[in-house]
Amino acid sequence: MKQTLYALSALLLAAVLIVGCAPAQPAAAPAAPTQAPAATQASAPAPTAAPASKSNVTLTYMASQGWIKDAELELAKKFEAETGIHVDYQIIPAAQYFNVLKTKLNAGEATDIFGGQSGKTDLKVQYDVEKNAVDLSGEEWVKRMDPFALDQVSLDGKVYGAEIWDIIGSNYFVVIYNKPIFQKLGLSVPKSYADFKTACEKIKATGITPMFEPISDGWHHVLWFPMIGPRFEELHPGLAEQLNANKVKFADNETMRLALEQLLELYKLGCFGENALSDAYADTNKMLATGEVAMALVPLAQLPSLKKDYPEVKAEDFGFFPIPLVDNNLAPVHPAGPSKFIYAKSKHIAEARQYLAFLMRPDNLQYLLDNTPEFSTLNFSGLKDKWTPEQREFLTTYPAKSIVYQDAVNYVNPQWMDIGKDLVAMFTGTLTPEGVLKNIDQRRADMAKAAKDPAWP
Amino acid sequence: MKSRAYPFYFAGGALGLYLLFYVLPSVMGFYYAFTDWNSYSSEVNFVGLANLKLIFASGQGYLLFIKNTVVFTVATILTKTVIALGLAVLLTSGLKRLAHFHRVIMYLPAVLPMLVVSLIFKSILNPATGLLNTFLREVGLGFLAQKWLVDVHWAMPSVIGVDTWRGAGYIMVILIAGIQAIPKDYYEAAAIDGASGWNAFRHVTLPLLMPVLAVTTVLNLLYGLKVFDIVFVLTNGGPGRATDTVYTVIFDEFSKGRYGVATALSSILFLVMIGLGYFVIRFMHREETR
């Protein structure tokens, strides 16, 4: 009797377990991708929408935080009023974005439109656009897009992405300098590395930190290296191409080694201050406004943000020049930026195209530019920009010849944070400049092999 | 079988779930450790020992991360145990007044989320604006001020220090329970024999506390080998790679999409933990039966 009772209770327990688990499955499916509810919503409207009138369609759009400006959300409302197509924006925290996106692409359930950084490596390796994105080459707006930017959203001659970004103001990282401090010390704008080093030493002697370099964020100090890609290209024409064809390596290039040696020298000289390793990028405006530092590496569009935080600051007190390593005097042309891709498996490709075409209308682009304080221009012709005299002076003084190396050279951008760690190791004496370059080569080879790049057999 | 209180099939449900959710994924993990599984390609190819070769013989720094993990583990076992033991003895026999209150205070860090502790200490240890260096400078001990988390030589000791601060109270509570379980007769006998306080500790408390110390050592050992959050928030493995541990590197490899290498690393750690756990449990068992 007892045995039967035990057996019965065991059966009951097993049944409860099975029943308990069973209904969890349908519930678990939408619960799994908690970071982005896109999957469920992407598939949800499908059965009702497609055949009926377009007014019922909801486009889902996933992007990383900071990529979608308020003005674009306003434009989406206007689009809905005009067409009845609702755009459901799904914003993911930046740190998780690429993991979420890659997971969704691999699982075959991305949103109708997905955001991504442009750049050939990213297009090919991160998003596999040939498989995952719709060819947009035939769209009208393609003709109006900046050719540098267009190249970054294209692969093998086909356009896959719609990039709308201030690729100059937000992308050009340049040295901002405090003109009164320079004048007081009799310093002129550095034209070479030697000039810059002298300026640093003179400024440091007065007790002011010459250059604010927030290394603790992990990404900022990396800018010093790939951002002078145009200079590498000037001294070694065709270098980026050779690197992409795996014919030369970073470690083979003496100019690159020299650039890192100079960066290390600046660090050792105390040009970046005593606490560079624990300084944070968020303090940049404060340091500039208070005059605690004489220079910082910032986007060209930093002034409006500086003025906003510290209204007493005078814009004319600040000027700009390019990163001076290896005597660089070229503008850091960096046309890659947040772009929009239409998912190849989307059920609303036509509507998504319609939405992109709407955003790209000149009047809407101008609205976006006028209503986004951090934008000074956009990567489309025929728009009225918002440059200040100081920014315009930089743009006219330093020529734009070729693009920076995180855009020009494959497999550099995805290892940005690793380069950051290596540079810190270099600053703290555990890695040589040559070691940093060798590590970059090693990681490029690892990525290229994983991506089955034919140049890396 | 007959002598057991419950028949074997009672364990069936639990065993099934255990096999399905613990054993099976682990075994699958071992398989993936021998593949080139990554986020760049949908193919998963068998690559033999390539991942293990990368970890142990490529000179790409993986051995440093393993060394850092071992250093962290051994150091935190020692510091937490010594401090917790001292506090436990103090709060059971030395300090009678408000002993419970002190125990609660000492235990408090253990209930704070690791993320919160790490963020607070990140601010305290900031070399320019942090509380610690400001305090040292104010009291005239400025020469002791260090770049705690960003100096290659100080980063690991700082992380160990913060982890000890957080973890010692927890170990202390376990040791207090152990000390309180030691019968008073032993101490009375020792006192009659004229044993000093130190002798009573050395020859009564310590030997009788060994099984409890073994438990705390296992806890500290497994925790130390798996350490991730505190390192991730305090230094993110830096400066450079100076404080990277196995789990921060696994996280790094996963975010880079190199799932095969990441799985190989975690499989190695899994085996090491099983091996060490087995030996420590056998050791405990011997102590108990003695």
XYZ file of C-alpha atoms in Angstrom:
747
model
C 0.000 0.000 0.000
C 2.738 2.349 1.078
C 4.743 1.511 -2.019
C 1.778 2.273 -4.271
C 1.289 5.546 -2.443
C 4.961 6.459 -2.950
C 4.790 5.497 -6.591
C 1.615 7.530 -7.059
C 3.101 10.596 -5.395
C 6.223 10.248 -7.496
C 4.087 10.100 -10.628
C 2.102 13.111 -9.458
C 5.311 15.017 -8.775
C 6.656 14.177 -12.217
C 3.342 15.212 -13.780
C 3.369 18.514 -11.898
C 6.924 19.117 -13.061
C 6.056 18.397 -16.667
C 2.880 20.465 -16.552
C 4.751 23.214 -14.741
C 7.363 23.311 -17.479
C 5.024 22.929 -20.436
C 3.161 26.246 -20.635
C 6.402 28.047 -19.925
C 7.538 27.399 -23.482
C 5.285 29.775 -25.380
C 5.803 32.311 -22.633
C 9.545 31.779 -22.656
C 9.942 32.421 -26.348
C 9.107 36.118 -26.174
C 10.768 36.388 -22.789
C 14.160 35.223 -24.011
C 15.211 38.300 -25.937
C 14.299 40.610 -23.073
C 16.783 43.212 -24.171
C 14.815 43.873 -27.301
C 11.184 43.034 -27.700
C 11.710 43.410 -31.421
C 11.352 39.749 -32.314
C 7.831 39.352 -31.076
C 6.701 42.636 -32.464
C 8.437 42.130 -35.761
C 6.447 38.992 -36.425
C 3.263 40.083 -34.695
C 1.759 42.459 -37.238
C 2.702 40.258 -40.174
C -0.510 38.239 -40.616
C -2.839 41.222 -40.340
C -0.858 43.755 -42.296
C 0.490 42.519 -45.593
C -2.523 42.119 -47.845
C -4.742 44.851 -46.375
C -4.331 48.617 -46.773
C -0.942 50.015 -45.823
C -2.329 52.124 -43.046
C -2.212 49.173 -40.650
C 1.479 48.493 -41.025
C 3.841 48.908 -38.112
C 7.524 49.067 -39.015
C 9.870 47.921 -36.278
C 13.220 49.640 -36.041
C 16.018 48.703 -33.665
C 18.880 51.076 -32.930
C 21.535 51.780 -30.351
C 21.105 54.550 -27.828
C 22.191 57.937 -29.147
C 21.649 57.091 -32.793
C 18.064 58.293 -32.994
C 17.643 62.002 -32.439
C 14.428 63.580 -31.153
C 13.903 65.293 -34.487
C 13.813 61.893 -36.207
C 11.076 60.725 -33.838
C 9.109 63.823 -34.823
C 9.645 62.975 -38.480
C 8.370 59.446 -37.809
C 5.142 60.959 -36.431
C 4.828 63.101 -39.533
C 5.382 60.012 -41.679
C 2.618 58.193 -39.839
C 0.275 61.140 -40.347
C 1.022 61.090 -44.079
C 0.957 57.361 -44.757
C -0.598 55.657 -41.761
C 2.550 53.569 -41.332
C 3.639 53.536 -37.711
C 7.332 53.258 -36.883
C 8.058 51.463 -33.641
C 11.513 52.498 -32.419
C 13.305 50.034 -30.176
C 16.304 51.615 -28.517
C 18.919 49.298 -26.983
C 21.674 50.420 -24.566
C 24.862 51.003 -26.556
C 26.957 48.474 -24.648
C 24.591 45.617 -25.553
C 23.501 46.738 -28.979
C 25.803 44.741 -31.226
C 25.353 41.550 -29.224
C 21.575 41.895 -29.431
C 21.696 42.739 -33.131
C 24.011 39.869 -34.024
C 21.905 37.445 -32.020
C 18.772 38.588 -33.803
C 20.382 38.415 -37.239
C 21.706 34.931 -36.522
C 18.310 33.834 -35.233
C 16.633 35.245 -38.360
C 14.335 37.561 -36.459
C 15.684 41.089 -36.779
C 13.414 44.136 -36.983
C 12.163 45.541 -40.323
C 14.846 48.218 -40.139
C 17.975 47.765 -38.058
C 20.636 50.303 -37.201
C 24.335 49.642 -37.602
C 27.617 51.502 -37.917
C 28.661 51.787 -41.529
C 32.116 50.711 -42.662
C 33.072 47.854 -44.952
C 34.250 45.495 -42.202
C 31.098 46.033 -40.201
C 28.879 45.565 -43.235
C 30.538 42.351 -44.209
C 31.610 40.776 -40.965
C 29.196 42.099 -38.367
C 25.925 42.279 -40.299
C 26.619 40.155 -43.392
C 24.551 42.637 -45.418
C 24.669 40.544 -48.578
C 22.484 38.042 -46.751
C 20.680 40.212 -44.217
C 20.031 43.583 -45.866
C 18.098 44.850 -48.863
C 19.953 46.380 -51.823
C 19.118 50.089 -51.868
C 21.276 51.058 -54.878
C 18.283 52.207 -56.927
C 16.960 54.743 -54.419
C 16.844 58.404 -55.441
C 18.631 59.682 -52.317
C 21.747 57.639 -53.096
C 22.744 60.307 -55.645
C 22.640 63.042 -53.007
C 24.678 61.229 -50.370
C 28.285 62.257 -49.671
C 30.517 59.942 -51.770
C 32.786 59.051 -48.803
C 29.725 58.114 -46.747
C 28.160 56.250 -49.649
C 31.263 54.118 -49.985
C 30.992 53.146 -46.309
C 27.465 51.782 -46.749
C 28.328 49.949 -49.965
C 29.776 46.524 -50.591
C 30.876 45.231 -53.997
C 29.226 48.170 -55.720
C 25.820 47.783 -54.077
C 24.390 50.254 -51.551
C 22.936 48.590 -48.470
C 22.654 51.280 -45.837
C 21.052 54.670 -45.419
C 23.431 56.770 -43.397
C 22.139 60.039 -41.958
C 24.781 61.584 -39.731
C 26.936 64.613 -39.225
C 30.031 62.867 -40.521
C 32.149 65.965 -40.010
C 31.046 67.673 -36.808
C 30.417 64.478 -34.843
C 33.111 62.366 -36.482
C 36.191 64.569 -36.852
C 38.085 64.158 -33.592
C 40.494 67.076 -33.449
C 42.545 68.893 -30.843
C 40.642 71.837 -29.360
C 42.962 74.430 -27.817
C 42.485 77.355 -25.492
C 43.590 80.423 -27.474
C 44.198 82.740 -24.458
C 46.556 80.181 -22.845
C 48.432 79.769 -26.129
C 48.674 83.541 -26.579
C 49.875 84.120 -23.016
C 52.717 81.647 -23.541
C 53.533 82.947 -27.006
C 52.606 79.627 -28.626
C 51.346 79.270 -32.160
C 49.220 76.450 -33.550
C 51.486 73.365 -33.776
C 52.402 72.410 -37.325
C 54.497 69.389 -36.411
C 55.009 66.898 -33.615
C 58.033 68.865 -32.400
C 55.916 72.053 -32.139
C 53.283 70.157 -30.183
C 55.827 68.652 -27.806
C 57.329 72.080 -27.144
C 53.865 73.526 -26.523
C 53.120 70.709 -24.061
C 56.327 71.314 -22.143
C 55.757 75.069 -21.939
C 52.154 74.687 -20.800
C 53.101 72.034 -18.261
C 55.727 74.345 -16.758
C 52.959 76.804 -15.846
C 51.106 74.148 -13.840
C 48.293 73.721 -16.355
C 47.663 70.223 -17.713
C 48.555 70.519 -21.407
C 46.152 67.937 -22.795
C 43.073 66.302 -21.285
C 43.239 62.618 -22.199
C 40.555 60.512 -20.461
C 42.017 57.037 -20.701
C 39.686 55.412 -18.157
C 36.838 55.230 -20.653
C 38.877 52.769 -22.653
C 38.057 54.126 -26.115
C 39.128 57.753 -26.218
C 42.914 57.409 -26.228
C 42.651 54.971 -29.160
C 41.576 57.894 -31.374
C 45.191 59.085 -31.506
C 46.198 56.206 -33.721
C 43.627 55.291 -36.427
C 42.470 58.913 -36.726
C 45.795 59.845 -38.347
C 45.192 57.255 -41.082
C 45.185 59.996 -43.757
C 48.769 60.848 -42.725
C 49.836 57.181 -42.972
C 48.250 57.129 -46.405
C 50.014 60.353 -47.395
C 53.426 58.960 -46.454
C 52.713 55.472 -47.811
C 50.215 55.736 -50.666
C 48.063 52.617 -50.977
C 48.911 51.368 -47.479
C 45.290 50.733 -46.465
C 44.728 48.684 -49.598
C 47.861 46.650 -48.965
C 46.799 46.056 -45.370
C 43.388 44.868 -46.550
C 45.025 42.547 -49.058
C 47.215 41.219 -46.220
C 50.350 42.170 -48.185
C 51.815 44.241 -45.344
C 51.328 44.295 -41.601
C 50.948 47.099 -39.074
C 54.114 45.954 -37.318
C 56.093 46.356 -40.572
C 55.318 50.059 -40.853
C 57.863 52.411 -39.327
C 55.524 55.448 -39.434
C 52.948 53.621 -37.355
C 55.608 52.614 -34.872
C 56.848 56.195 -34.735
C 53.302 57.456 -34.097
C 52.972 55.140 -31.103
C 56.426 56.037 -29.845
C 55.479 59.708 -29.961
C 52.207 59.012 -28.170
C 54.148 57.154 -25.478
C 56.599 60.038 -25.238
C 53.742 62.504 -24.698
C 52.359 60.289 -21.951
C 55.739 59.984 -20.255
C 56.341 63.734 -20.503
C 53.186 64.271 -18.474
C 51.461 65.977 -21.390
C 48.228 64.169 -20.461
C 48.447 65.107 -16.783
C 49.030 63.065 -13.676
C 45.703 61.265 -13.654
C 45.107 60.498 -17.308
C 44.528 56.813 -16.524
C 41.588 57.622 -14.261
C 40.258 60.717 -16.048
C 36.792 60.379 -17.592
C 35.582 61.741 -20.922
C 32.425 63.117 -19.290
C 34.592 65.764 -17.582
C 35.933 67.192 -20.852
C 33.712 70.276 -20.955
C 34.401 71.060 -17.323
C 38.161 70.818 -17.794
C 38.064 73.001 -20.902
C 35.714 75.608 -19.468
C 37.653 76.023 -16.228
C 40.960 76.325 -18.053
C 42.430 73.436 -16.028
C 43.594 72.009 -19.324
C 44.826 73.807 -22.412
C 43.796 71.198 -24.980
C 41.594 68.143 -25.473
C 40.759 65.723 -28.242
C 37.095 66.313 -29.102
C 34.682 66.166 -32.017
C 34.668 69.294 -34.139
C 31.081 69.885 -32.982
C 32.147 70.150 -29.327
C 31.619 73.912 -29.092
C 27.802 73.922 -28.974
C 27.901 71.320 -26.195
C 30.581 73.314 -24.346
C 28.503 76.495 -24.667
C 25.414 74.656 -23.488
C 27.130 73.350 -20.325
C 29.073 76.559 -19.652
C 27.253 79.544 -21.199
C 29.988 81.947 -20.042
C 32.533 80.282 -22.354
C 33.362 82.282 -25.487
C 33.461 80.227 -28.685
C 36.137 82.460 -30.158
C 38.517 81.463 -27.328
C 38.872 78.007 -28.814
C 40.512 76.832 -31.995
C 41.154 73.450 -33.575
C 44.015 71.543 -35.192
C 44.442 67.894 -36.195
C 46.190 65.234 -34.081
C 49.843 66.243 -34.531
C 51.529 62.805 -34.360
C 53.974 62.102 -37.213
C 53.557 65.745 -38.310
C 49.971 65.202 -39.389
C 48.226 68.211 -40.927
C 45.257 66.494 -42.523
C 41.591 66.428 -41.576
C 40.467 63.115 -40.079
C 37.839 62.234 -42.678
C 35.632 59.679 -40.970
C 32.537 59.043 -43.051
C 31.275 55.992 -41.147
C 28.362 56.515 -38.828
C 25.035 55.123 -37.656
C 23.118 53.856 -40.667
C 19.786 52.216 -41.328
C 19.466 48.869 -43.050
C 16.288 47.161 -44.252
C 16.194 43.573 -43.081
C 16.121 41.167 -46.011
C 13.565 38.885 -44.340
C 11.245 41.739 -43.391
C 7.617 41.424 -44.485
C 7.410 45.178 -45.043
C 10.317 45.945 -47.314
C 8.274 48.313 -49.503
C 7.071 50.300 -46.499
C 10.589 50.420 -45.067
C 11.908 51.803 -48.370
C 9.104 54.341 -48.278
C 10.117 55.413 -44.789
C 13.783 55.820 -45.710
C 12.840 57.820 -48.806
C 10.672 60.018 -46.588
C 13.522 60.669 -44.141
C 15.883 61.486 -47.011
C 13.636 64.145 -48.512
C 15.636 67.417 -48.508
C 13.029 69.243 -46.407
C 13.057 66.469 -43.796
C 16.849 66.289 -43.727
C 16.985 70.048 -43.206
C 14.425 69.708 -40.384
C 16.582 67.012 -38.770
C 19.689 69.184 -39.102
C 18.015 72.341 -37.790
C 16.488 70.588 -34.802
C 19.473 68.524 -33.657
C 21.840 70.753 -31.661
C 24.807 68.376 -31.962
C 24.599 68.292 -35.776
C 26.345 71.026 -37.766
C 25.869 69.427 -41.149
C 24.597 66.215 -42.716
C 26.075 63.856 -45.279
C 23.778 65.056 -48.098
C 24.178 67.765 -50.683
C 21.873 70.762 -50.900
C 21.489 71.433 -47.154
C 22.234 74.594 -45.180
C 24.903 73.870 -42.536
C 25.496 75.516 -39.144
C 29.292 75.912 -38.922
C 30.770 78.455 -36.531
C 33.709 80.577 -37.799
C 36.172 78.472 -35.731
C 34.905 75.221 -37.215
C 34.905 76.694 -40.701
C 38.497 77.829 -40.192
C 39.542 74.259 -39.376
C 37.736 72.899 -42.422
C 39.387 75.389 -44.747
C 42.884 75.083 -43.225
C 43.287 71.297 -43.113
C 42.586 69.403 -46.325
C 40.463 66.241 -46.459
C 42.516 63.806 -48.519
C 41.681 60.279 -47.477
C 39.748 58.517 -44.756
C 40.761 57.427 -41.262
C 42.021 53.889 -40.709
C 39.097 52.577 -38.679
C 37.106 53.090 -41.892
C 39.785 52.347 -44.463
C 41.375 49.243 -42.975
C 39.380 46.086 -42.321
C 39.214 44.516 -38.858
C 40.439 47.630 -37.028
C 37.167 49.100 -35.775
C 35.897 45.877 -34.114
C 39.081 45.662 -32.001
C 38.919 49.274 -30.801
C 38.670 48.467 -27.091
C 41.437 45.862 -27.341
C 43.739 48.440 -28.902
C 42.778 50.644 -25.956
C 43.927 47.993 -23.488
C 47.162 47.497 -25.384
C 47.876 51.226 -25.402
C 47.371 51.357 -21.636
C 49.760 48.428 -21.342
C 52.193 50.478 -23.440
C 51.768 53.531 -21.198
C 52.323 51.430 -18.083
C 55.408 49.791 -19.504
C 54.214 46.229 -20.045
C 54.034 46.429 -23.842
C 56.217 48.116 -26.465
C 54.843 50.171 -29.384
C 55.883 47.289 -31.625
C 53.999 44.868 -29.373
C 50.845 46.968 -29.755
C 51.146 46.780 -33.550
C 51.796 43.035 -33.457
C 48.682 42.516 -31.340
C 46.632 44.514 -33.841
C 47.957 42.277 -36.635
C 47.188 39.163 -34.610
C 43.591 40.174 -33.922
C 43.098 41.183 -37.555
C 44.307 37.753 -38.621
C 42.007 36.031 -36.103
C 38.981 37.975 -37.331
C 39.855 37.575 -40.991
C 40.253 33.829 -40.634
C 36.983 33.538 -38.715
C 35.296 35.516 -41.485
C 36.987 33.285 -44.100
C 38.606 36.293 -45.767
C 40.378 35.023 -48.923
C 43.344 37.358 -48.229
C 44.147 35.313 -45.113
C 44.507 31.747 -46.381
C 18.840 -0.138 -2.361
C 16.320 -1.709 0.021
C 17.904 -0.074 3.036
C 17.323 3.427 1.757
C 14.447 5.480 3.088
C 13.168 6.365 -0.364
C 13.280 4.336 -3.550
C 15.597 5.482 -6.309
C 12.876 6.643 -8.665
C 12.049 9.412 -6.196
C 15.176 11.110 -7.387
C 14.195 10.563 -11.016
C 12.586 13.960 -11.627
C 15.396 15.898 -10.052
C 17.989 13.735 -11.759
C 16.300 14.269 -15.132
C 16.279 18.020 -14.732
C 19.866 17.961 -13.480
C 21.016 15.922 -16.478
C 19.085 18.090 -18.910
C 20.037 21.512 -17.603
C 23.473 20.967 -16.030
C 25.226 17.894 -17.367
C 24.105 18.087 -20.987
C 25.090 21.752 -21.517
C 28.453 21.089 -19.878
C 29.127 18.141 -22.171
C 28.020 20.184 -25.179
C 30.368 22.903 -23.959
C 33.244 20.451 -24.143
C 32.367 19.727 -27.747
C 32.274 23.425 -28.670
C 35.664 23.897 -27.009
C 37.116 21.909 -29.903
C 35.403 23.925 -32.630
C 35.870 27.311 -34.293
C 32.316 28.387 -33.361
C 32.130 32.171 -33.814
C 29.720 34.937 -34.610
C 31.185 35.666 -38.036
C 30.182 32.417 -39.640
C 27.180 30.147 -39.327
C 29.382 27.072 -39.780
C 30.859 25.285 -36.786
C 33.965 23.300 -37.697
C 35.916 20.862 -35.566
C 39.422 22.266 -35.052
C 40.886 19.735 -32.635
C 43.192 21.197 -30.034
C 43.624 24.586 -31.748
C 41.802 26.502 -29.010
C 43.791 24.814 -26.249
C 46.992 25.512 -28.162
C 45.965 29.168 -28.416
C 45.397 29.337 -24.666
C 48.465 27.468 -23.479
C 51.077 27.840 -26.184
C 50.401 30.923 -28.301
C 52.109 33.496 -26.091
C 49.026 35.718 -26.417
C 48.778 36.389 -22.713
C 46.224 33.755 -21.691
C 48.664 32.314 -19.171
C 48.860 35.754 -17.535
C 45.080 35.748 -17.048
C 45.250 32.287 -15.491
C 48.101 33.463 -13.237
C 46.091 36.555 -12.221
C 43.138 34.333 -11.319
C 45.336 32.086 -9.190
C 46.982 35.079 -7.470
C 43.573 36.602 -6.742
C 42.208 33.305 -5.428
C 45.137 32.450 -3.170
C 45.428 36.010 -1.853
C 41.737 36.381 -1.076
C 41.600 32.971 0.605
C 44.457 34.032 2.885
C 43.329 37.589 3.631
C 39.669 36.753 4.110
C 40.399 33.726 6.298
C 42.951 35.469 8.523
C 40.843 38.605 8.982
C 37.594 36.669 9.405
C 39.211 34.331 11.940
C 40.594 37.230 13.943
C 37.225 38.980 13.938
C 35.373 35.767 14.784
C 37.589 35.124 17.823
C 37.299 38.758 18.859
C 33.517 38.781 18.588
C 32.988 35.464 20.400
C 35.410 35.718 23.300
C 37.162 39.079 23.242
C 34.509 41.698 22.723
C 31.369 40.912 24.709
C 29.721 44.302 24.562
C 27.429 44.841 21.582
C 28.913 41.726 19.970
C 25.788 41.162 17.861
C 25.799 44.736 16.684
C 29.432 44.455 15.618
C 28.712 41.178 13.836
C 25.929 42.828 11.849
C 28.199 45.721 10.939
C 30.950 43.376 9.822
C 28.494 41.300 7.795
C 26.877 44.281 6.078
C 29.242 44.527 3.075
C 28.234 40.982 2.115
C 24.617 42.005 1.571
C 25.502 44.917 -0.692
C 25.421 44.118 -4.411
C 28.911 43.659 -5.813
C 28.234 46.285 -8.460
C 27.412 48.882 -5.809
C 30.483 48.001 -3.744
C 32.700 48.206 -6.820
C 31.325 51.549 -7.965
C 31.717 53.022 -4.482
C 35.303 51.815 -4.253
C 36.051 53.002 -7.761
C 35.218 56.460 -6.529
C 37.040 56.046 -3.186
C 40.187 54.851 -4.941
C 40.281 57.549 -7.617
C 43.846 58.889 -7.379
C 42.936 62.562 -7.852
C 39.545 62.991 -6.238
C 39.069 59.767 -4.236
C 38.319 59.677 -0.528
C 41.331 57.534 0.348
C 44.016 59.689 -1.250
C 42.327 62.897 -0.094
C 42.302 61.536 3.472
C 45.953 60.476 3.274
C 46.961 63.899 1.979
C 44.898 65.710 4.632
C 46.517 63.841 7.526
C 50.002 64.398 6.159
C 50.476 60.905 4.783
C 50.424 62.056 1.168
C 53.462 59.912 0.388
C 51.271 56.843 0.923
C 48.782 57.967 -1.720
C 48.880 55.685 -4.746
C 47.193 55.428 -8.118
C 45.327 52.495 -6.667
C 43.390 51.076 -9.577
C 45.459 52.389 -12.466
C 48.981 51.496 -11.372
C 50.208 48.145 -12.685
C 51.679 47.266 -9.281
C 48.750 48.430 -7.175
C 45.735 47.434 -9.250
C 45.616 43.757 -8.257
C 46.296 44.388 -4.538
C 43.555 47.044 -4.602
C 41.053 44.649 -6.137
C 42.046 41.998 -3.585
C 41.650 44.572 -0.806
C 38.156 45.566 -1.892
C 37.117 41.940 -2.263
C 38.462 41.153 1.195
C 36.528 44.068 2.672
C 33.364 42.743 1.135
C 33.878 39.028 1.749
C 35.536 38.788 5.182
C 32.309 39.457 7.112
C 30.568 36.585 5.398
C 33.358 34.146 6.242
C 33.427 35.569 9.784
C 29.787 34.633 10.351
C 30.458 31.027 9.328
C 33.518 30.872 11.592
C 31.596 32.359 14.534
C 29.059 29.551 14.180
C 31.957 27.072 14.160
C 33.605 28.581 17.237
C 30.339 28.630 19.134
C 29.896 24.930 18.427
C 33.150 24.075 20.252
C 32.226 22.751 23.730
C 33.314 25.024 26.590
C 34.783 22.034 28.457
C 37.864 22.069 26.276
C 38.640 25.645 27.196
C 38.045 24.929 30.896
C 40.376 21.939 30.742
C 42.982 24.038 28.949
C 42.638 26.799 31.548
C 43.135 24.283 34.364
C 46.279 23.075 32.594
C 47.482 26.677 32.625
C 47.161 27.304 28.886
C 47.495 30.921 27.797
C 44.994 32.571 25.479
C 47.260 31.932 22.495
C 47.738 28.271 23.460
C 43.989 27.765 23.852
C 43.520 29.258 20.375
C 46.387 27.293 18.860
C 45.565 23.898 20.413
C 41.792 24.020 20.964
C 40.044 26.519 18.681
C 42.094 26.017 15.542
C 42.062 22.186 15.363
C 38.355 21.996 16.174
C 37.605 24.663 13.621
C 39.374 22.834 10.787
C 36.216 21.358 9.185
C 34.618 24.814 9.129
C 37.807 26.347 7.735
C 37.757 23.688 5.025
C 34.233 24.775 4.085
C 35.155 28.449 3.962
C 38.257 27.610 1.935
C 36.163 25.757 -0.653
C 33.755 28.687 -0.822
C 36.591 31.182 -1.225
C 38.368 28.956 -3.710
C 35.399 28.537 -6.017
C 34.472 32.188 -5.668
C 38.036 33.294 -6.412
C 38.357 31.169 -9.538
C 35.054 32.474 -10.840
C 35.722 36.126 -9.995
C 34.300 38.496 -12.574
C 32.089 41.370 -11.461
C 34.440 43.096 -9.049
C 37.325 43.072 -11.549
C 35.063 44.082 -14.408
C 33.733 47.145 -12.623
C 36.838 48.246 -10.731
C 39.480 47.927 -13.441
C 37.873 46.165 -16.421
C 41.003 44.028 -16.470
C 43.297 47.054 -16.637
C 45.542 48.876 -16.586
C 46.303 47.191 -19.869
C 45.687 43.542 -19.111
C 47.194 43.603 -15.630
C 44.112 42.436 -13.715
C 42.313 40.374 -16.351
C 41.099 37.078 -14.928
C 39.791 33.974 -16.673
C 36.169 35.057 -16.497
C 36.754 38.631 -17.658
C 38.606 37.159 -20.625
C 35.786 34.675 -21.285
C 33.368 37.615 -21.297
C 35.708 39.472 -23.627
C 35.988 36.547 -26.021
C 32.215 36.071 -26.048
C 31.625 39.722 -26.828
C 34.162 39.480 -29.636
C 32.128 36.564 -30.964
C 34.890 33.971 -30.453
C 32.589 31.463 -28.809
C 34.909 28.495 -29.395
C 37.843 30.017 -27.493
C 35.528 31.291 -24.755
C 33.999 27.840 -24.339
C 37.441 26.255 -24.232
C 38.485 28.607 -21.431
C 35.350 27.990 -19.407
C 35.674 24.229 -19.924
C 39.223 24.334 -18.575
C 38.064 26.288 -15.545
C 35.161 23.867 -15.089
C 37.578 20.908 -14.996
C 39.948 22.707 -12.615
C 37.083 23.547 -10.263
C 35.738 19.991 -10.332
C 39.244 18.666 -9.591
C 39.944 21.088 -6.758
C 36.443 20.723 -5.354
C 36.811 16.946 -5.291
C 40.094 17.076 -3.403
C 38.885 19.623 -0.878
C 35.686 17.650 -0.220
C 37.728 14.464 0.280
C 39.973 16.371 2.637
C 36.942 17.595 4.574
C 35.516 14.113 4.726
C 38.774 12.783 6.175
C 38.779 15.534 8.777
C 35.236 14.684 9.793
C 35.803 10.958 10.123
C 39.034 11.413 12.029
